[in-house]
């Protein structure tokens, strides 16, 4: 048997369970699951479909003129709409034809290595379950709406699709190098894939999945005077802490997906080595050398809580 087959236990299909992080006295404890599950589409309730529809309609309305054109066009091209929760298999037809990516269903957050392994093989793990109606405005962990509405559309873009696969390969490498390299790479993911902004001829636009899947942050990221908006800088980002329980204090702005790809193409190993031991930059701090597109007012910021 092909040895690599044994490396992929995650690909065996398991029954779908709804797994959320568990609240404990230390906050939310991640429950890592590794199984790939078939999307139990028949089992979604009318309330589940209604939650998807309400979120879809609200965000689409908000995102016209706020999200980048590639994102909105890709949602339409894939056939996502407000009618019902999309079937992964149906989306995969358009997605795989466009860029060779596929969605696979998962129960929730994956351990880093499993996540990287999927990305490196052009598979994007999507949480199969959707938040409850009382979680419409906020849920601590990624659910179907965040993963599918937020992350999947840009996988239709050939350049962004390559970036995500390269990120997965880079993750496998960083994982072998140790915790510091992994942390630097995670910051890059955070400030691009999750919370990235893009400068277009029509103005600043959103492409980060953590922003497009949040009403509050979609408004905040572009319009608020509070956050810094800083030109993309790989090594700077690798040193910058971030927020997981509030809007970001700083956003980094790319000129286009080609710039992102060009800036991240080189081997990161020498960069990790050079940055080793370098002091972290607090999430809200500006530095000499930053391309400051907007100096944040810092209004409403809490001092604690950077990770
Ligand atoms: N070039 C990076 C490395 O060597 C991999 C990577 C590519 C990471 C693109 C992110 C995005 O680790
Ligand atoms: Fe995400």
Short mmCIF file of C-alpha atoms and ligand atoms in Angstrom, two decimals:
data_model
loop_
_atom_site.label_atom_id
_atom_site.label_comp_id
_atom_site.label_asym_id
_atom_site.label_seq_id
_atom_site.Cartn_x
_atom_site.Cartn_y
_atom_site.Cartn_z
CA UNK A 1 0.00 0.00 0.00
CA UNK A 2 1.17 3.52 -0.75
CA UNK A 3 2.90 4.78 2.39
CA UNK A 4 1.32 8.18 2.00
CA UNK A 5 -2.08 6.60 2.40
CA UNK A 6 -1.28 5.98 6.04
CA UNK A 7 -0.47 9.65 6.48
CA UNK A 8 -4.07 10.55 5.63
CA UNK A 9 -6.29 9.02 8.31
CA UNK A 10 -8.11 12.34 8.23
CA UNK A 11 -9.62 11.43 4.88
CA UNK A 12 -11.73 8.56 6.16
CA UNK A 13 -15.27 9.78 6.49
CA UNK A 14 -16.76 9.87 9.99
CA UNK A 15 -20.28 10.64 11.20
CA UNK A 16 -20.86 14.37 11.59
CA UNK A 17 -20.88 15.63 15.16
CA UNK A 18 -21.31 19.22 16.24
CA UNK A 19 -18.14 20.11 18.13
CA UNK A 20 -17.68 23.50 19.72
CA UNK A 21 -14.93 24.73 21.95
CA UNK A 22 -15.79 24.08 25.55
CA UNK A 23 -16.11 26.91 28.04
CA UNK A 24 -13.91 26.34 31.09
CA UNK A 25 -12.50 28.46 33.91
CA UNK A 26 -9.62 29.28 31.56
CA UNK A 27 -11.91 30.53 28.80
CA UNK A 28 -12.64 28.47 25.71
CA UNK A 29 -10.66 25.25 25.41
CA UNK A 30 -10.25 24.11 21.82
CA UNK A 31 -11.64 20.70 21.01
CA UNK A 32 -9.50 19.52 18.16
CA UNK A 33 -11.06 17.02 15.83
CA UNK A 34 -9.38 15.55 12.78
CA UNK A 35 -12.08 13.65 10.93
CA UNK A 36 -13.34 14.57 7.49
CA UNK A 37 -17.11 14.27 7.44
CA UNK A 38 -19.66 14.10 4.66
CA UNK A 39 -21.85 17.20 4.88
CA UNK A 40 -25.11 15.97 6.46
CA UNK A 41 -27.12 18.26 4.22
CA UNK A 42 -30.44 16.48 4.74
CA UNK A 43 -30.15 17.01 8.47
CA UNK A 44 -29.97 20.81 8.43
CA UNK A 45 -33.14 22.22 10.01
CA UNK A 46 -35.27 24.99 8.56
CA UNK A 47 -33.76 27.19 11.29
CA UNK A 48 -30.24 26.35 10.06
CA UNK A 49 -31.12 27.36 6.50
CA UNK A 50 -32.79 30.51 7.81
CA UNK A 51 -29.67 31.42 9.78
CA UNK A 52 -27.55 31.02 6.65
CA UNK A 53 -30.04 33.08 4.63
CA UNK A 54 -30.21 35.90 7.17
CA UNK A 55 -26.43 36.10 7.47
CA UNK A 56 -25.92 35.80 3.72
CA UNK A 57 -28.37 38.58 2.88
CA UNK A 58 -27.06 40.90 5.57
CA UNK A 59 -23.40 40.50 4.63
CA UNK A 60 -23.92 40.66 0.88
CA UNK A 61 -25.78 43.91 1.20
CA UNK A 62 -23.06 45.31 3.41
CA UNK A 63 -20.17 44.04 1.30
CA UNK A 64 -21.07 45.58 -2.04
CA UNK A 65 -18.55 48.40 -2.31
CA UNK A 66 -16.70 47.10 0.76
CA UNK A 67 -15.41 43.64 -0.18
CA UNK A 68 -13.09 43.34 -3.17
CA UNK A 69 -14.78 42.56 -6.50
CA UNK A 70 -13.04 39.18 -6.77
CA UNK A 71 -14.76 38.05 -3.58
CA UNK A 72 -18.30 39.05 -4.58
CA UNK A 73 -17.94 37.77 -8.14
CA UNK A 74 -16.64 34.42 -6.86
CA UNK A 75 -19.63 33.89 -4.56
CA UNK A 76 -21.95 34.37 -7.52
CA UNK A 77 -19.83 32.20 -9.81
CA UNK A 78 -19.89 29.37 -7.27
CA UNK A 79 -23.65 29.56 -6.98
CA UNK A 80 -23.81 30.57 -3.30
CA UNK A 81 -27.05 32.32 -2.44
CA UNK A 82 -29.40 33.09 0.43
CA UNK A 83 -31.93 30.36 -0.44
CA UNK A 84 -30.32 27.58 1.55
CA UNK A 85 -27.05 26.29 2.93
CA UNK A 86 -24.99 25.35 -0.12
CA UNK A 87 -24.14 21.73 -0.79
CA UNK A 88 -20.37 21.28 -0.64
CA UNK A 89 -20.47 18.88 -3.60
CA UNK A 90 -22.20 21.45 -5.75
CA UNK A 91 -19.76 24.23 -4.87
CA UNK A 92 -16.89 21.83 -5.51
CA UNK A 93 -17.88 21.49 -9.17
CA UNK A 94 -17.25 25.17 -9.85
CA UNK A 95 -14.34 25.45 -7.44
CA UNK A 96 -12.44 22.44 -8.67
CA UNK A 97 -12.91 23.48 -12.28
CA UNK A 98 -11.66 27.00 -11.52
CA UNK A 99 -8.56 26.30 -9.44
CA UNK A 100 -8.34 22.64 -8.47
CA UNK A 101 -9.41 23.34 -4.87
CA UNK A 102 -12.02 21.30 -3.00
CA UNK A 103 -14.00 21.84 0.17
CA UNK A 104 -13.95 19.04 2.74
CA UNK A 105 -16.35 18.94 5.69
CA UNK A 106 -14.91 18.93 9.22
CA UNK A 107 -16.34 19.07 12.73
CA UNK A 108 -14.48 22.18 13.85
CA UNK A 109 -11.00 23.59 14.41
CA UNK A 110 -8.27 21.24 13.25
CA UNK A 111 -4.84 20.72 14.80
CA UNK A 112 -2.32 22.84 12.89
CA UNK A 113 -0.59 19.99 11.12
CA UNK A 114 -3.87 18.55 9.77
CA UNK A 115 -4.91 22.00 8.62
CA UNK A 116 -1.62 22.61 6.78
CA UNK A 117 -1.79 19.15 5.22
CA UNK A 118 -5.22 19.92 3.76
CA UNK A 119 -4.16 23.30 2.38
CA UNK A 120 -0.98 21.87 0.87
CA UNK A 121 -3.24 19.46 -1.05
CA UNK A 122 -5.69 22.16 -2.12
CA UNK A 123 -8.39 21.02 0.28
CA UNK A 124 -10.12 23.64 2.39
CA UNK A 125 -11.69 22.32 5.61
CA UNK A 126 -15.15 23.76 6.24
CA UNK A 127 -16.99 23.30 9.54
CA UNK A 128 -20.22 21.52 8.59
CA UNK A 129 -22.48 23.02 11.30
CA UNK A 130 -23.88 26.54 11.47
CA UNK A 131 -24.27 28.77 14.53
CA UNK A 132 -27.54 28.97 16.46
CA UNK A 133 -29.89 31.93 15.88
CA UNK A 134 -28.77 33.54 19.16
CA UNK A 135 -25.18 33.48 17.84
CA UNK A 136 -25.93 35.45 14.65
CA UNK A 137 -23.77 38.43 15.59
CA UNK A 138 -20.90 36.64 17.29
CA UNK A 139 -19.55 33.16 17.82
CA UNK A 140 -16.11 32.47 19.27
CA UNK A 141 -15.17 29.64 16.94
CA UNK A 142 -15.37 29.22 13.19
CA UNK A 143 -18.66 27.76 11.99
CA UNK A 144 -20.01 27.02 8.51
CA UNK A 145 -20.84 30.65 7.83
CA UNK A 146 -17.35 31.90 8.60
CA UNK A 147 -15.59 29.09 6.76
CA UNK A 148 -17.82 28.89 3.71
CA UNK A 149 -18.99 32.45 3.19
CA UNK A 150 -15.70 33.95 4.37
CA UNK A 151 -12.89 31.72 3.17
CA UNK A 152 -14.06 29.70 0.21
CA UNK A 153 -14.92 32.35 -2.43
CA UNK A 154 -11.37 33.64 -2.91
CA UNK A 155 -10.17 30.09 -3.57
CA UNK A 156 -11.79 30.71 -6.99
CA UNK A 157 -9.09 33.32 -7.66
CA UNK A 158 -6.04 31.66 -9.27
CA UNK A 159 -3.46 33.79 -7.47
CA UNK A 160 -5.08 33.63 -4.06
CA UNK A 161 -5.61 29.89 -4.55
CA UNK A 162 -1.88 29.45 -5.07
CA UNK A 163 -1.13 31.61 -2.03
CA UNK A 164 -3.25 29.36 0.19
CA UNK A 165 -1.54 26.21 -1.01
CA UNK A 166 1.89 27.80 -0.57
CA UNK A 167 0.82 28.79 2.93
CA UNK A 168 -0.07 25.18 3.70
CA UNK A 169 3.33 23.98 2.50
CA UNK A 170 4.99 26.75 4.48
CA UNK A 171 3.03 25.62 7.51
CA UNK A 172 4.28 22.05 7.22
CA UNK A 173 7.83 23.44 7.12
CA UNK A 174 7.33 25.92 9.97
CA UNK A 175 5.80 23.18 12.09
CA UNK A 176 9.02 21.22 11.77
CA UNK A 177 11.10 24.29 12.67
CA UNK A 178 9.35 24.93 15.96
CA UNK A 179 6.95 27.13 17.88
CA UNK A 180 8.53 30.49 17.05
CA UNK A 181 8.45 29.93 13.26
CA UNK A 182 4.89 28.69 13.54
CA UNK A 183 3.84 31.76 15.48
CA UNK A 184 5.36 34.07 12.85
CA UNK A 185 3.58 32.22 10.06
CA UNK A 186 0.30 32.27 11.99
CA UNK A 187 0.55 36.05 12.25
CA UNK A 188 0.89 36.25 8.47
CA UNK A 189 -2.31 34.18 8.11
CA UNK A 190 -4.10 36.37 10.62
CA UNK A 191 -3.18 39.68 8.98
CA UNK A 192 -3.83 38.47 5.41
CA UNK A 193 -6.24 35.53 5.07
CA UNK A 194 -8.33 36.51 8.09
CA UNK A 195 -8.04 40.31 8.39
CA UNK A 196 -6.48 41.56 5.16
CA UNK A 197 -7.42 44.76 3.34
CA UNK A 198 -6.62 45.46 -0.31
CA UNK A 199 -6.09 48.80 -2.06
CA UNK A 200 -7.99 49.02 -5.37
CA UNK A 201 -8.47 51.89 -7.86
CA UNK A 202 -11.98 52.29 -6.39
CA UNK A 203 -10.62 52.54 -2.84
CA UNK A 204 -9.83 50.32 0.11
CA UNK A 205 -11.59 46.95 0.10
CA UNK A 206 -11.86 43.90 2.37
CA UNK A 207 -10.60 40.44 1.47
CA UNK A 208 -10.02 38.84 4.91
CA UNK A 209 -12.47 36.10 5.89
CA UNK A 210 -12.65 37.21 9.51
CA UNK A 211 -13.87 40.61 8.35
CA UNK A 212 -16.31 39.61 5.59
CA UNK A 213 -18.06 37.14 7.89
CA UNK A 214 -18.61 39.80 10.59
CA UNK A 215 -21.02 42.69 10.30
CA UNK A 216 -19.32 44.72 13.00
CA UNK A 217 -15.80 44.26 11.68
CA UNK A 218 -16.85 44.88 8.05
CA UNK A 219 -17.89 48.36 9.13
CA UNK A 220 -15.01 48.89 11.54
CA UNK A 221 -12.17 47.73 9.29
CA UNK A 222 -12.87 50.30 6.57
CA UNK A 223 -14.63 53.18 8.29
CA UNK A 224 -13.50 53.42 11.91
CA UNK A 225 -10.93 56.02 12.94
CA UNK A 226 -9.67 53.74 15.73
CA UNK A 227 -7.39 51.23 13.92
CA UNK A 228 -4.08 51.71 12.15
CA UNK A 229 -4.01 50.87 8.46
CA UNK A 230 -0.50 49.98 7.39
CA UNK A 231 1.07 48.96 4.08
CA UNK A 232 1.83 45.22 3.89
CA UNK A 233 5.26 44.32 5.26
CA UNK A 234 6.04 40.63 5.72
CA UNK A 235 8.63 40.80 8.48
CA UNK A 236 6.74 43.50 10.33
CA UNK A 237 3.64 41.33 10.34
CA UNK A 238 5.64 38.34 11.54
CA UNK A 239 6.54 40.34 14.66
CA UNK A 240 3.08 41.78 15.33
CA UNK A 241 0.71 40.44 17.98
CA UNK A 242 -3.02 40.45 17.30
CA UNK A 243 -6.48 40.45 18.84
CA UNK A 244 -8.77 37.47 19.06
CA UNK A 245 -11.55 38.90 21.21
CA UNK A 246 -11.99 42.39 19.77
CA UNK A 247 -11.75 44.19 16.44
CA UNK A 248 -8.16 44.44 15.19
CA UNK A 249 -6.09 47.43 16.28
CA UNK A 250 -4.10 47.31 13.03
CA UNK A 251 -4.92 46.19 9.51
CA UNK A 252 -2.33 45.56 6.80
CA UNK A 253 -3.09 46.61 3.25
CA UNK A 254 -1.91 44.80 0.11
CA UNK A 255 -1.86 46.28 -3.42
CA UNK A 256 -3.10 43.06 -4.97
CA UNK A 257 -2.86 39.30 -4.63
CA UNK A 258 0.20 39.31 -6.90
CA UNK A 259 2.01 41.49 -4.37
CA UNK A 260 1.05 39.07 -1.60
CA UNK A 261 2.34 36.11 -3.58
CA UNK A 262 5.57 37.89 -4.57
CA UNK A 263 6.28 38.98 -1.00
CA UNK A 264 5.81 35.49 0.43
CA UNK A 265 7.33 33.33 -2.30
CA UNK A 266 10.87 33.13 -0.94
CA UNK A 267 11.93 30.52 1.58
CA UNK A 268 11.05 31.82 5.05
CA UNK A 269 13.73 29.78 6.85
CA UNK A 270 16.39 32.53 6.74
CA UNK A 271 13.78 35.09 7.80
CA UNK A 272 12.73 32.96 10.78
CA UNK A 273 16.40 32.60 11.72
CA UNK A 274 17.07 36.32 11.47
CA UNK A 275 13.95 37.31 13.41
CA UNK A 276 14.56 34.76 16.14
CA UNK A 277 14.34 36.37 19.56
CA UNK A 278 13.14 39.71 18.12
CA UNK A 279 10.75 41.55 20.47
CA UNK A 280 7.08 41.42 19.50
CA UNK A 281 5.22 44.55 18.42
CA UNK A 282 1.96 45.20 20.31
CA UNK A 283 -1.13 44.93 18.09
CA UNK A 284 -1.86 48.67 18.11
CA UNK A 285 1.64 50.11 17.86
CA UNK A 286 3.08 51.98 14.87
CA UNK A 287 6.77 51.67 14.06
CA UNK A 288 9.32 53.76 12.25
CA UNK A 289 9.43 52.44 8.72
CA UNK A 290 5.71 51.65 8.61
CA UNK A 291 3.83 52.84 5.55
CA UNK A 292 1.06 54.49 7.54
CA UNK A 293 -2.12 54.81 5.50
CA UNK A 294 -4.02 55.78 8.60
CA UNK A 295 -2.77 56.45 12.10
CA UNK A 296 -5.41 54.98 14.40
CA UNK A 297 -7.02 57.14 17.06
CA UNK A 298 -7.01 54.17 19.40
CA UNK A 299 -10.49 55.06 20.55
CA UNK A 300 -12.10 52.33 22.61
CA UNK A 301 -8.99 50.18 22.80
CA UNK A 302 -8.34 47.94 25.77
CA UNK A 303 -4.74 47.64 26.86
CA UNK A 304 -4.75 43.94 27.61
CA UNK A 305 -5.58 41.04 25.40
CA UNK A 306 -3.06 40.90 22.53
CA UNK A 307 -2.06 37.35 21.71
N1 LIG B 1 7.55 30.95 1.31
C1 LIG B 1 7.05 30.48 2.55
C2 LIG B 1 8.08 29.59 3.27
O1 LIG B 1 9.11 29.32 2.76
C3 LIG B 1 5.77 29.71 2.37
C4 LIG B 1 4.61 30.61 2.18
C5 LIG B 1 4.17 30.97 0.91
C6 LIG B 1 3.93 31.09 3.25
C7 LIG B 1 3.09 31.78 0.77
C8 LIG B 1 2.84 31.89 3.12
C9 LIG B 1 2.42 32.23 1.87
O2 LIG B 1 7.81 29.17 4.37
FE1 LIG B 2 -10.96 31.61 9.47
#
